[in-house]
Each structure stands twice: as C-alpha cells, then as structure tokens.
mmCIF file of C-alpha atoms in Angstrom:
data_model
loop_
_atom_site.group_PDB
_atom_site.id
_atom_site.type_symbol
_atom_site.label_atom_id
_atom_site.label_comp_id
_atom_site.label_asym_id
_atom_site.label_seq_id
_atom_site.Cartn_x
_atom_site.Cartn_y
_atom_site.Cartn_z
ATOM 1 C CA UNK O 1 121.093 280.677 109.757
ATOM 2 C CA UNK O 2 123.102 280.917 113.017
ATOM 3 C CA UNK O 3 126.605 281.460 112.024
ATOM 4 C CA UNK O 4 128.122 280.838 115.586
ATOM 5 C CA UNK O 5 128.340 277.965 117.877
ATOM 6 C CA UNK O 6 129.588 278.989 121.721
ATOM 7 C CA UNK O 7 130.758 276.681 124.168
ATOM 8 C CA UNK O 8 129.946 275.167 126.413
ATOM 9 C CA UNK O 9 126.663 275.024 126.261
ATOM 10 C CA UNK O 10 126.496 275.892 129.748
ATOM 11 C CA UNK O 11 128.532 276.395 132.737
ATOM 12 C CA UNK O 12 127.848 276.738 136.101
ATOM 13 C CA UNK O 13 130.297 277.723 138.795
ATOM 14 C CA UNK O 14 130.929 279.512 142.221
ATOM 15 C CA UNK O 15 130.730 283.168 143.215
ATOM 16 C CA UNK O 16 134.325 284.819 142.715
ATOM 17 C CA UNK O 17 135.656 282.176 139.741
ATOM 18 C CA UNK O 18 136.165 283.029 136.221
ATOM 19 C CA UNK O 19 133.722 282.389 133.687
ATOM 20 C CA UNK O 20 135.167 281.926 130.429
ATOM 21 C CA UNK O 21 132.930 281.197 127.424
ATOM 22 C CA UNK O 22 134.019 280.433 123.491
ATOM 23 C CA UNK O 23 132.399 281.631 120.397
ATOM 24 C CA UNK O 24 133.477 280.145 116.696
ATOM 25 C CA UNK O 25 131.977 281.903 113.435
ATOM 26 C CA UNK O 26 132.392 281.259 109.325
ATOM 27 C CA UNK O 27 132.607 283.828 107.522
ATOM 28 C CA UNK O 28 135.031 287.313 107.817
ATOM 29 C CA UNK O 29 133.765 289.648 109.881
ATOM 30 C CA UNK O 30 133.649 293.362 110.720
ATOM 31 C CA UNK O 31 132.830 293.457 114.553
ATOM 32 C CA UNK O 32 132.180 290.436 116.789
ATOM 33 C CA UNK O 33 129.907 291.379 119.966
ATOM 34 C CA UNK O 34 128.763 289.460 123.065
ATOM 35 C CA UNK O 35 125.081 290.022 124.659
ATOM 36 C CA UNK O 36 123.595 289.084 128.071
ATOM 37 C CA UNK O 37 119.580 287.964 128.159
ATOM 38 C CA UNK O 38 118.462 287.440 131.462
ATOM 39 C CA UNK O 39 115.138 285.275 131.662
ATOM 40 C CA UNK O 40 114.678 285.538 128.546
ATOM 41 C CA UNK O 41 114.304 288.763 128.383
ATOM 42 C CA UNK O 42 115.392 291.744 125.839
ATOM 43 C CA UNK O 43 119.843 291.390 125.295
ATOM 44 C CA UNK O 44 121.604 293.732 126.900
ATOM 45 C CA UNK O 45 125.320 294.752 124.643
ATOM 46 C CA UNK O 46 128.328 294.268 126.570
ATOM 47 C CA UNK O 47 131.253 294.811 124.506
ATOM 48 C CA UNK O 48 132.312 295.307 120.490
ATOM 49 C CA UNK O 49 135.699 294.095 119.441
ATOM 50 C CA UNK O 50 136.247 295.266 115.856
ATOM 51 C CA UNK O 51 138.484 292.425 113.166
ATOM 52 C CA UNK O 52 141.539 294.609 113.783
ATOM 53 C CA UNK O 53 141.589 294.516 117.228
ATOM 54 C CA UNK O 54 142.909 291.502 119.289
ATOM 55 C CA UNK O 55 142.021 292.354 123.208
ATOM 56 C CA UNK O 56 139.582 294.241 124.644
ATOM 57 C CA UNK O 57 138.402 295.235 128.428
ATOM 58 C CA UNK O 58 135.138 296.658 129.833
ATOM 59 C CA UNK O 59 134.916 296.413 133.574
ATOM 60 C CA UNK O 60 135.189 293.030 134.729
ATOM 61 C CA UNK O 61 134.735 291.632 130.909
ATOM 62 C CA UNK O 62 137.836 290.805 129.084
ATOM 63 C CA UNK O 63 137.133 289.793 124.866
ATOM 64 C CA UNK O 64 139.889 287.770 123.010
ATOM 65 C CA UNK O 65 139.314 287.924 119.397
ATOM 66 C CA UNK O 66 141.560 285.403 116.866
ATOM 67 C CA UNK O 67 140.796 286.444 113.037
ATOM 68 C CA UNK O 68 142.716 283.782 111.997
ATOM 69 C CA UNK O 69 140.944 280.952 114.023
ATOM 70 C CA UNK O 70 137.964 282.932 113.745
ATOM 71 C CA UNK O 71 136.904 282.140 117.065
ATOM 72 C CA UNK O 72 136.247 284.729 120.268
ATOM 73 C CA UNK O 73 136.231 283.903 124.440
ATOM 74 C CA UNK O 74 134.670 286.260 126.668
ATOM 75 C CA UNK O 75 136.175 286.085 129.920
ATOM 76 C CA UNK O 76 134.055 287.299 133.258
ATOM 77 C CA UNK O 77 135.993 287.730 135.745
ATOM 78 C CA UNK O 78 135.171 287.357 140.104
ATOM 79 C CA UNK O 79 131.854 286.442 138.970
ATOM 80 C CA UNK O 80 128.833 287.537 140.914
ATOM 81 C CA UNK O 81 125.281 285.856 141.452
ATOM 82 C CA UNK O 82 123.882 288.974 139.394
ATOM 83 C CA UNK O 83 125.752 287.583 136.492
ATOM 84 C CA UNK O 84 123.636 284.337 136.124
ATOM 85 C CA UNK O 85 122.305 284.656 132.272
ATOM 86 C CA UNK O 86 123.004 283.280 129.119
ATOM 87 C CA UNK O 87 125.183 285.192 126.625
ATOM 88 C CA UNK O 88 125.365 285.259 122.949
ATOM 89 C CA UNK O 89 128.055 285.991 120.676
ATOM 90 C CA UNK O 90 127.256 288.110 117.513
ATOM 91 C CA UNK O 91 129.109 288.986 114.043
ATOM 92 C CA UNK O 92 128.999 291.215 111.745
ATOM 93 C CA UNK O 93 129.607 290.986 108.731
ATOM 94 C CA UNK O 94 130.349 293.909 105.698
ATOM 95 C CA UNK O 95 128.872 296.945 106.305
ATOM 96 C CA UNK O 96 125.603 295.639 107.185
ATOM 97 C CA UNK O 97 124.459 296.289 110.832
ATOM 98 C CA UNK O 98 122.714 292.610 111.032
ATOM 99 C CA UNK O 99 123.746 290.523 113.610
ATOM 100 C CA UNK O 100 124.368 286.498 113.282
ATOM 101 C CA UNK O 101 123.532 285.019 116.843
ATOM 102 C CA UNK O 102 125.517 281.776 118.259
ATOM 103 C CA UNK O 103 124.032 279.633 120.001
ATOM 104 C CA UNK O 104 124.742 280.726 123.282
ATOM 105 C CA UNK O 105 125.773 279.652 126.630
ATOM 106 C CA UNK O 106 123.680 279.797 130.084
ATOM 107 C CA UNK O 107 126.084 280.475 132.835
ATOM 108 C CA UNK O 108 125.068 279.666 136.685
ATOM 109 C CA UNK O 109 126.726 281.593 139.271
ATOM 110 C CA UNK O 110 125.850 280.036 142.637
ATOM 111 C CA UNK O 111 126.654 281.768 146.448
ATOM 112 C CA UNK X 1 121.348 304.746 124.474
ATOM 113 C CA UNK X 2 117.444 304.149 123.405
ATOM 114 C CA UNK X 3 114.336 303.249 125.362
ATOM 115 C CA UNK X 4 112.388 300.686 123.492
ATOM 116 C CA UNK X 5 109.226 298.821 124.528
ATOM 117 C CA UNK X 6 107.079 296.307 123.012
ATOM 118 C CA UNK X 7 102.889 296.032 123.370
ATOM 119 C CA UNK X 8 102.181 293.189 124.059
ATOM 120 C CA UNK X 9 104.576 292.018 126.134
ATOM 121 C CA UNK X 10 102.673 288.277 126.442
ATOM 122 C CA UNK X 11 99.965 286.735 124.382
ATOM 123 C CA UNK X 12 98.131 283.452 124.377
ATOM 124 C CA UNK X 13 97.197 283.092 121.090
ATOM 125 C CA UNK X 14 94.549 280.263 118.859
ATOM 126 C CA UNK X 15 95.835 278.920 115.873
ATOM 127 C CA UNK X 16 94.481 280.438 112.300
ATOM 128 C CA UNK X 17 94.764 283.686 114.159
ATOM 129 C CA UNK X 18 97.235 286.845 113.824
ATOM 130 C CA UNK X 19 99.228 288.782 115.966
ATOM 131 C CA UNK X 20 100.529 292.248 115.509
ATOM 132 C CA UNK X 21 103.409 293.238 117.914
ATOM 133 C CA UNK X 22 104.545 297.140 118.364
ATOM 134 C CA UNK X 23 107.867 298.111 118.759
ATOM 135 C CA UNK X 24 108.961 302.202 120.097
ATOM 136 C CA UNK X 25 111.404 303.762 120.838
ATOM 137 C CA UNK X 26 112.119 306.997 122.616
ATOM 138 C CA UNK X 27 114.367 308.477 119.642
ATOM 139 C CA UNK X 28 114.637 308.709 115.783
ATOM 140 C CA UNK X 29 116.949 305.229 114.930
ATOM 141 C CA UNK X 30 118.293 304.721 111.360
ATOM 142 C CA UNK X 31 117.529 300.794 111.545
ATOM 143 C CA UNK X 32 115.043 298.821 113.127
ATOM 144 C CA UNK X 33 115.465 294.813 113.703
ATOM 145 C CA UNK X 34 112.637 292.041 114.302
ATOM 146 C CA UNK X 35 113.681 288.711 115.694
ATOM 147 C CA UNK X 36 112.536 285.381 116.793
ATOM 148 C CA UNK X 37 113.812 283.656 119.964
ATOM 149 C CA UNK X 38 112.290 279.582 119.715
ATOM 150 C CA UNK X 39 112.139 278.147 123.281
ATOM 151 C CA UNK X 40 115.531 277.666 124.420
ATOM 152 C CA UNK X 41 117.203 278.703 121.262
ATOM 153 C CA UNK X 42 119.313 281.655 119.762
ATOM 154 C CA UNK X 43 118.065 284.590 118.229
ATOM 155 C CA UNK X 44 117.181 284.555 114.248
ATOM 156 C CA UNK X 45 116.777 287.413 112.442
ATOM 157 C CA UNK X 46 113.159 287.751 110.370
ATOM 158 C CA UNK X 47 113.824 291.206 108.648
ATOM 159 C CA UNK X 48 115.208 294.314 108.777
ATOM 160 C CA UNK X 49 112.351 297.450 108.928
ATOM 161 C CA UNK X 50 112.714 299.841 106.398
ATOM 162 C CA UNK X 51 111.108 302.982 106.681
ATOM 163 C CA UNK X 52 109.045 304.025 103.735
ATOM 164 C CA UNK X 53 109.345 301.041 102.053
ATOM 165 C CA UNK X 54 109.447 297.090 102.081
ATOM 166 C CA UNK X 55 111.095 295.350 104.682
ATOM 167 C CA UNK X 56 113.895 292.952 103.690
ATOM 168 C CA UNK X 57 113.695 289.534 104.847
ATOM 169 C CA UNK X 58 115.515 286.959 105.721
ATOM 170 C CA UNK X 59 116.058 283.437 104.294
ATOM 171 C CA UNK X 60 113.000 281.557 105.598
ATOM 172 C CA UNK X 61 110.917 284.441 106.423
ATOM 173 C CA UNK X 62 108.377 285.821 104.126
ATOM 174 C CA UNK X 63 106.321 288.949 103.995
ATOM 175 C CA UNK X 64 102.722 287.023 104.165
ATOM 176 C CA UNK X 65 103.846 285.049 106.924
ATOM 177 C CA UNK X 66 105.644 288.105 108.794
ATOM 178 C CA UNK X 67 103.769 291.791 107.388
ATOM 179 C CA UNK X 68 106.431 294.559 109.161
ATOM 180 C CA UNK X 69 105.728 298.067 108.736
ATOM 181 C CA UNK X 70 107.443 301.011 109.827
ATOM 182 C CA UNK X 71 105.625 304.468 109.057
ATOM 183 C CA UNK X 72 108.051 306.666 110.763
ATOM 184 C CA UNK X 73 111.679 306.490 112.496
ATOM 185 C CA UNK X 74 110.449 305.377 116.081
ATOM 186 C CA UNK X 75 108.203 302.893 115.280
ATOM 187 C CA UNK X 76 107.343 299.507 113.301
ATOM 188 C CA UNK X 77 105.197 296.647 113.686
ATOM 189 C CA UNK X 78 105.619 293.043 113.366
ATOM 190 C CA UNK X 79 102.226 290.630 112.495
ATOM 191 C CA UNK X 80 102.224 287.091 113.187
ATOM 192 C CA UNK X 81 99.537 285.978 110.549
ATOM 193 C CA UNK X 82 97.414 282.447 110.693
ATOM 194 C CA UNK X 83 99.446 281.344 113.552
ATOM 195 C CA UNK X 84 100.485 277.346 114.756
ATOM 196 C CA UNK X 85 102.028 276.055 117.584
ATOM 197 C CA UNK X 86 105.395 276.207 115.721
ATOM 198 C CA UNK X 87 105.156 279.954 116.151
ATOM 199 C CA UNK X 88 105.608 280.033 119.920
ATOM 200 C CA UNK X 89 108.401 281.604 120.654
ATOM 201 C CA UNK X 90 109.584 285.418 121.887
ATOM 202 C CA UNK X 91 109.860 288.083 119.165
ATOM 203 C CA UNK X 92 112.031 291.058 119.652
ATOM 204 C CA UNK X 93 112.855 294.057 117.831
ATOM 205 C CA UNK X 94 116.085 295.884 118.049
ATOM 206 C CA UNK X 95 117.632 298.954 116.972
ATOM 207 C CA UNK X 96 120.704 300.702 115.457
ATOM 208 C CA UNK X 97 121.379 304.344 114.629
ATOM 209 C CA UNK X 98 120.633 306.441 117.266
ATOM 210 C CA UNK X 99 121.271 310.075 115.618
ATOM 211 C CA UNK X 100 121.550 308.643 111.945
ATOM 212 C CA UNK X 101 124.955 306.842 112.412
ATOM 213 C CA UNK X 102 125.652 302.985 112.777
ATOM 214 C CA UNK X 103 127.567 301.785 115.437
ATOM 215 C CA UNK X 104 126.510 298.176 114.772
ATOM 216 C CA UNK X 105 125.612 297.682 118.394
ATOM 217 C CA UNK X 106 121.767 296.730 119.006
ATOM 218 C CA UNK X 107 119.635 297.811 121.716
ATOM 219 C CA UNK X 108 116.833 295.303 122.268
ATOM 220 C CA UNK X 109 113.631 295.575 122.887
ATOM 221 C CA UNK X 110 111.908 293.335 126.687
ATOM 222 C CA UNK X 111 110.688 291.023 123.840
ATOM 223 C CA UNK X 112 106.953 289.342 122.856
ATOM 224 C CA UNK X 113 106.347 285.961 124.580
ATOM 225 C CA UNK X 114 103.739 284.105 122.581
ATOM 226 C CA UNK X 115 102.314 281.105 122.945
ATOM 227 C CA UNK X 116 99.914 279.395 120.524
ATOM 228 C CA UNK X 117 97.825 276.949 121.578
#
C-alpha cells in the first residue's frame, strides 16, 4: 500500500518561480527520497535525505525533512520548462531497500 | 550508475493471454525491483527478484498471477499471466546494489506500457 500522500496534487506555475511540493508518510523511516518520471517514463533519483538529517541541497533542489511531523517538501528552485514532470516521494523503511511511493504531484512549468 | 532496459517496451495485449517482460542491466546489482504504475497512479511494488530462489511478493501480488525469475545478477523477468483489462498499466523494474552494496537509491528501468484489450 502507498504509504505517502504529496501535495498538491499538482501545480503548475511560471518559468523562474519556486516549486515547492509536500510529502507525508506513517511509519519511521530510514531514508526518504524524491523521483522525477517524465511521460511516464522510467524515475529518475534526485536526492536521499537520511532520518538524521534535517536539510539537504543538490543543485537547484533543496529537501526539508521533519521526523517528528513525518512529513518532507522538496523545493525546486528558478524552475525551468525542462522541469515539467511529476515527482514522487519515497521511504524507506528498516534495512530493507524497498521503496513506498506517494502519490505524487505533476508539476507544469510554462514559458 | 546502471544502464537498464526493458523488451518490450509496449504491448497490446488480448485478455486470457500472458506477457513476459525482460529487465537488464549493464552490471552485476545485488537487488532487482518489479513494479506496477496503473494509469495515472503511483508506483506499487509487486516483488522483489531474488536470485536463485523465489521472489518475495508483495501484499496483493501472487506468484501465479506475477511468475518473476532471475537466473543470474543482470537479469530477471516479469510474466503477466491470463491477462484483463485491469492489468493495463506500465511495469517497471528497478535496481539496487551496484557492486554488492545498498545505497537504497533505485535506478529504474524506461518501463512496459501494456494495454489489454
């Protein structure tokens, strides 16, 4: 069963905003991850934030991760028409390497 | 990172029959994932591939419904048996353990689109 619900659902805004999406999860975790699908196509991995760790930046992606609210945001920053996909949030959990998908959000980055 | 394609990458399919879907990838992986994507959904998780033995499913998913093998560490297959509508959907398979150790991120496959009619 999916374990995560994202919000919203989907967004859709201009080239050089902020995108900002929300992921909420169950159960403890050991990692929470975010993937991109284009098309609906195979996921491309973006970025791992591990339980202990609060923050973390790749490129133009910034991850919050609250433990305690068990909830994530994944922030894209000066977005770019390229980044027009949906993403999915993903937990681990234990010391299994299955992932638990949310439920995504489609994000529309016009010119 | 890995390389990983899937044959077929599209199939129109008749219901009653079966599909088998191949997964490879360009390196020796520790764990190999199949998934199902319904139309406009998230991704579910049928099984993880076990080399040399069984594959362990998921709630919901069972192994006459969903036969997975995986002979070797680059490989597996995934068969869609006595198919319906309800089965549409795009099937991935993913992988972990590039060089024998997890790092718990996945590298995905292009994905299966198949459509029953």
């Amino acid at each position: 069963s999916q374990q995560g619900e994202e919000d919203p659902q989907a967004l859709s805004i201009q080239e050089g905003e902020n995108a900002t999406m929300n992921c909420s999860y169950k159960t403890s975790i050991n990692n929470l991850q975010w993937y991109r699908q284009n098309s609906g196509r195979g996921l491309v991995h973006l970025i791992l934030i591990r339980s202990n760790e609060r923050e973390k930046h790749s490129g133009r992606l910034r991850v919050t991760l609250d433990t305690s609210k068990k909830s994530s945001s994944l922030l894209i920053t000066a977005s770019r028409a390229a980044d027009t996909a949906s993403y999915f949030c993903a937990t681990v959990a234990g010391t299994a390497s299955k992932l638990t998908f949310g439920t995504g959000t489609r994000l529309q980055v016009t010119l | 990172s890995a390389v990983i394609s899937q044959k077929p990458s599209r199939d129109i399919c008749q219901r009653g029959t079966s599909l088998t879907i191949q997964c490879q990838v360009d390196s020796q992986v520790t764990m190999m994932f199949w998934y199902r994507q319904q139309p406009g959904q998230s991704l579910t998780l049928i099984a993880t591939a076990n080399q040399g033995s069984e594959a362990t499913y998921e709630s919901g998913f069972v192994i006459d419904k969903f036969p997975i093998s995986r002979p070797n560490l680059t490989f597996s297959t995934l068969t869609v048996s006595n198919m319906s509508p309800e089965d549409s959907s795009i099937y991935l398979c993913s992988v972990d353990g590039l060089g024998g150790a997890s790092s718990y991120e996945q590298y995905f496959g292009p994905g299966t689109r198949l459509t029953v009619t």
